Short mmCIF file of C-alpha atoms and ligand atoms in Angstrom, two decimals:
data_model
loop_
_atom_site.label_atom_id
_atom_site.label_comp_id
_atom_site.label_asym_id
_atom_site.label_seq_id
_atom_site.Cartn_x
_atom_site.Cartn_y
_atom_site.Cartn_z
CA MET A 1158 0.00 0.00 0.00
CA ASN A 1159 1.54 3.30 -0.97
CA ASP A 1160 1.06 6.55 0.97
CA GLU A 1161 -0.83 8.37 -1.78
CA SER A 1162 -3.79 5.97 -1.53
CA ALA A 1163 -4.34 7.19 2.05
CA HIS A 1164 -5.05 10.75 0.84
CA ASP A 1165 -8.72 10.63 0.13
CA PRO A 1166 -9.61 14.00 -1.49
CA HIS A 1167 -13.17 13.88 -0.14
CA THR A 1168 -12.61 13.00 3.51
CA GLY A 1169 -8.97 13.72 4.22
CA CYS A 1170 -6.56 11.11 5.37
CA GLY A 1171 -6.50 11.99 9.06
CA SER A 1172 -2.70 11.92 9.16
CA CYS A 1173 -1.96 15.29 7.63
CA HIS A 1174 -3.75 18.61 7.02
CA CYS A 1175 -5.11 17.73 3.60
CA GLY A 1176 -8.79 17.79 4.82
CA PRO A 1177 -11.83 17.33 2.63
CA GLU A 1178 -11.64 18.73 -0.88
CA GLU A 1179 -13.35 22.12 -1.18
CA THR A 1180 -15.73 22.57 -4.05
CA PRO A 1181 -15.98 25.99 -5.73
CA GLN A 1182 -19.23 27.87 -5.09
CA SER A 1183 -20.68 30.77 -6.99
CA GLY A 1184 -21.64 32.71 -3.87
CA PRO A 1185 -23.53 32.36 -0.63
CA ALA A 1186 -26.42 29.93 -0.83
CA ILE A 1187 -29.88 31.56 -0.58
CA PRO A 1188 -32.32 29.49 1.44
CA ARG A 1189 -35.20 28.33 -0.74
CA ARG A 1190 -37.77 29.90 1.60
CA PHE A 1191 -36.25 33.38 1.19
CA PHE A 1192 -36.03 32.94 -2.56
CA LEU A 1193 -39.72 32.01 -2.77
CA GLN A 1194 -40.74 34.91 -0.50
CA GLY A 1195 -38.75 37.30 -2.68
CA ALA A 1196 -40.26 35.91 -5.87
CA ILE A 1197 -43.79 36.20 -4.46
CA ALA A 1198 -43.14 39.78 -3.28
CA ALA A 1199 -41.75 40.73 -6.71
CA PHE A 1200 -44.76 39.18 -8.46
CA ALA A 1201 -47.18 40.99 -6.13
CA ALA A 1202 -45.43 44.31 -6.75
CA LEU A 1203 -45.55 43.79 -10.52
CA TRP A 1204 -49.22 42.80 -10.39
CA GLY A 1205 -50.05 45.88 -8.30
CA ALA A 1206 -48.22 48.17 -10.69
CA LEU A 1207 -50.04 46.71 -13.71
CA ALA A 1208 -53.41 47.01 -11.97
CA ALA A 1209 -52.76 50.63 -10.99
CA TYR A 1210 -51.48 51.70 -14.43
CA PRO A 1211 -54.90 52.53 -15.99
CA LEU A 1212 -55.78 54.71 -12.98
CA PHE A 1213 -52.40 56.43 -13.23
CA ARG A 1214 -52.99 57.07 -16.95
CA TYR A 1215 -56.47 58.39 -16.24
CA MET A 1216 -55.12 60.83 -13.69
CA THR A 1217 -52.17 62.00 -15.79
CA THR A 1218 -53.37 62.16 -19.41
CA GLY A 1219 -55.34 65.37 -19.08
CA GLN A 1220 -58.69 63.63 -19.44
CA GLU A 1221 -60.41 66.83 -18.32
CA GLU A 1222 -58.74 68.93 -21.02
CA PRO A 1223 -61.41 69.70 -23.63
CA VAL A 1224 -61.17 68.02 -27.01
CA GLY A 1225 -59.79 70.49 -29.53
CA ALA A 1226 -57.87 72.56 -26.99
CA ASP A 1227 -54.64 72.05 -28.92
CA VAL A 1228 -55.83 71.07 -32.42
CA LYS A 1229 -59.03 71.62 -34.38
CA SER A 1230 -58.65 69.07 -37.19
CA VAL A 1231 -56.26 66.54 -38.71
CA ASN A 1232 -55.90 65.17 -42.23
CA LEU A 1233 -55.64 61.37 -42.29
CA GLY A 1234 -54.96 60.94 -45.99
CA LYS A 1235 -56.84 59.45 -48.90
CA ALA A 1236 -60.21 57.91 -48.13
CA SER A 1237 -59.77 55.57 -51.08
CA GLU A 1238 -56.81 53.95 -49.31
CA PHE A 1239 -58.80 53.17 -46.18
CA PRO A 1240 -60.60 49.81 -46.58
CA ASN A 1241 -63.94 48.78 -45.11
CA ASN A 1242 -63.89 47.01 -41.73
CA SER A 1243 -60.61 48.57 -40.67
CA ALA A 1244 -59.38 51.24 -38.30
CA ARG A 1245 -56.46 53.45 -37.54
CA ASN A 1246 -55.32 54.85 -34.21
CA PHE A 1247 -53.88 58.36 -34.45
CA GLN A 1248 -53.13 61.43 -32.33
CA PHE A 1249 -55.70 64.22 -32.18
CA GLY A 1250 -53.46 66.79 -30.58
CA ARG A 1251 -52.40 65.32 -27.25
CA LYS A 1252 -55.25 62.83 -27.18
CA PRO A 1253 -55.23 59.37 -28.74
CA ALA A 1254 -58.03 58.94 -31.27
CA ILE A 1255 -59.39 56.22 -33.51
CA LEU A 1256 -60.83 56.34 -37.03
CA VAL A 1257 -62.94 53.35 -38.06
CA ARG A 1258 -64.54 52.37 -41.34
CA ASN A 1259 -67.36 49.95 -40.74
CA PRO A 1260 -68.12 47.00 -43.06
CA GLN A 1261 -70.65 49.20 -44.91
CA GLY A 1262 -67.96 51.80 -45.65
CA GLU A 1263 -69.06 54.55 -43.22
CA LEU A 1264 -66.34 56.48 -41.42
CA HIS A 1265 -66.50 57.29 -37.69
CA ALA A 1266 -63.93 58.73 -35.32
CA PHE A 1267 -63.68 58.98 -31.56
CA ILE A 1268 -61.29 60.03 -28.86
CA ALA A 1269 -59.72 56.65 -28.09
CA VAL A 1270 -59.65 57.12 -24.31
CA CYS A 1271 -61.70 54.48 -22.51
CA THR A 1272 -64.29 56.09 -20.25
CA HIS A 1273 -63.58 53.57 -17.50
CA LEU A 1274 -60.01 54.27 -16.47
CA GLY A 1275 -58.45 55.85 -19.51
CA CYS A 1276 -56.75 53.06 -21.44
CA THR A 1277 -56.48 53.47 -25.20
CA VAL A 1278 -59.21 51.57 -27.05
CA GLN A 1279 -58.73 49.56 -30.23
CA PHE A 1280 -60.74 48.27 -33.15
CA SER A 1281 -61.83 44.61 -33.25
CA SER A 1282 -62.41 43.54 -36.85
CA GLU A 1283 -63.55 40.13 -35.61
CA LYS A 1284 -66.36 41.48 -33.42
CA GLU A 1285 -66.79 44.65 -35.46
CA ASP A 1286 -66.65 46.90 -32.43
CA ILE A 1287 -64.23 48.97 -30.39
CA TRP A 1288 -62.80 47.38 -27.28
CA CYS A 1289 -60.58 48.13 -24.36
CA ALA A 1290 -57.96 45.53 -23.50
CA CYS A 1291 -57.57 46.71 -19.89
CA HIS A 1292 -60.85 45.39 -18.50
CA GLY A 1293 -62.75 44.19 -21.56
CA GLY A 1294 -65.00 47.20 -22.14
CA ARG A 1295 -66.75 47.23 -25.54
CA TYR A 1296 -68.15 50.12 -27.57
CA ASP A 1297 -70.41 50.31 -30.61
CA LEU A 1298 -68.44 50.88 -33.80
CA ASN A 1299 -70.83 53.46 -35.25
CA SER A 1300 -71.89 55.48 -32.24
CA GLY A 1301 -69.15 54.89 -29.66
CA LYS A 1302 -71.85 53.88 -27.20
CA ASN A 1303 -70.64 51.75 -24.29
CA MET A 1304 -72.13 48.29 -24.85
CA SER A 1305 -70.61 46.01 -22.20
CA GLY A 1306 -67.99 45.85 -19.48
CA PRO A 1307 -67.12 48.56 -16.97
CA PRO A 1308 -67.08 51.74 -19.14
CA PRO A 1309 -69.77 54.07 -17.70
CA LYS A 1310 -70.34 56.25 -20.77
CA PRO A 1311 -69.76 56.46 -24.55
CA LEU A 1312 -66.53 57.45 -26.28
CA THR A 1313 -66.22 61.12 -27.18
CA PRO A 1314 -67.14 61.46 -30.86
CA LEU A 1315 -65.18 63.39 -33.50
CA LYS A 1316 -66.51 64.67 -36.83
CA VAL A 1317 -65.35 62.98 -40.03
CA ALA A 1318 -65.60 64.53 -43.48
CA THR A 1319 -64.09 63.70 -46.86
CA VAL A 1320 -62.66 66.81 -48.51
CA LYS A 1321 -61.19 66.44 -51.99
CA GLY A 1322 -60.68 62.75 -51.30
CA ASP A 1323 -58.92 63.26 -47.97
CA ILE A 1324 -60.31 62.20 -44.60
CA ILE A 1325 -60.54 65.22 -42.32
CA VAL A 1326 -61.27 64.57 -38.63
CA SER A 1327 -62.29 67.55 -36.51
CA VAL A 1328 -63.94 68.49 -33.23
CA ALA A 1329 -67.59 67.39 -33.26
FE1 FES B 279 -61.22 49.60 -17.85
FE2 FES B 279 -61.12 50.42 -20.35
S1 FES B 279 -59.91 51.10 -18.68
S2 FES B 279 -62.40 48.89 -19.51
#
């Protein structure tokens, strides 16, 4: 038996100071319980921030500023290039707005601020209406009337005219 066989790298040999072999670690170990608590706290904070965002937007987007305070009309280009059953979100001054062309070819425009908590609404070609992704509010495509979900009142309408082939949206 030679002396080297007595040096077990995992337990040490007991006759010298070689000791158990140390394994490299990437840092201090975090107990699983603390990791899970941290992950849950981070998830709760993220969830809270997402839930509060529409209210924050409602309070900071100047909802009370009258439509047309900073712009009276906008030109959205050729009507002939705007197909039926489609929509376009655009800026009407500082406010988001939406122009829709229903399946029958009629044009309608609204301020695209949801009357619930102020999220920006979108067109749904599938359901042929306007909807809000925040809490599922739905509005009529032609009138902007609130049809279902939490929105308490209709979208603010804008006036749409076709002038020399161009779509002109202005304050109603
Ligand atoms: Fe709640 Fe639009 S912000 S339904």
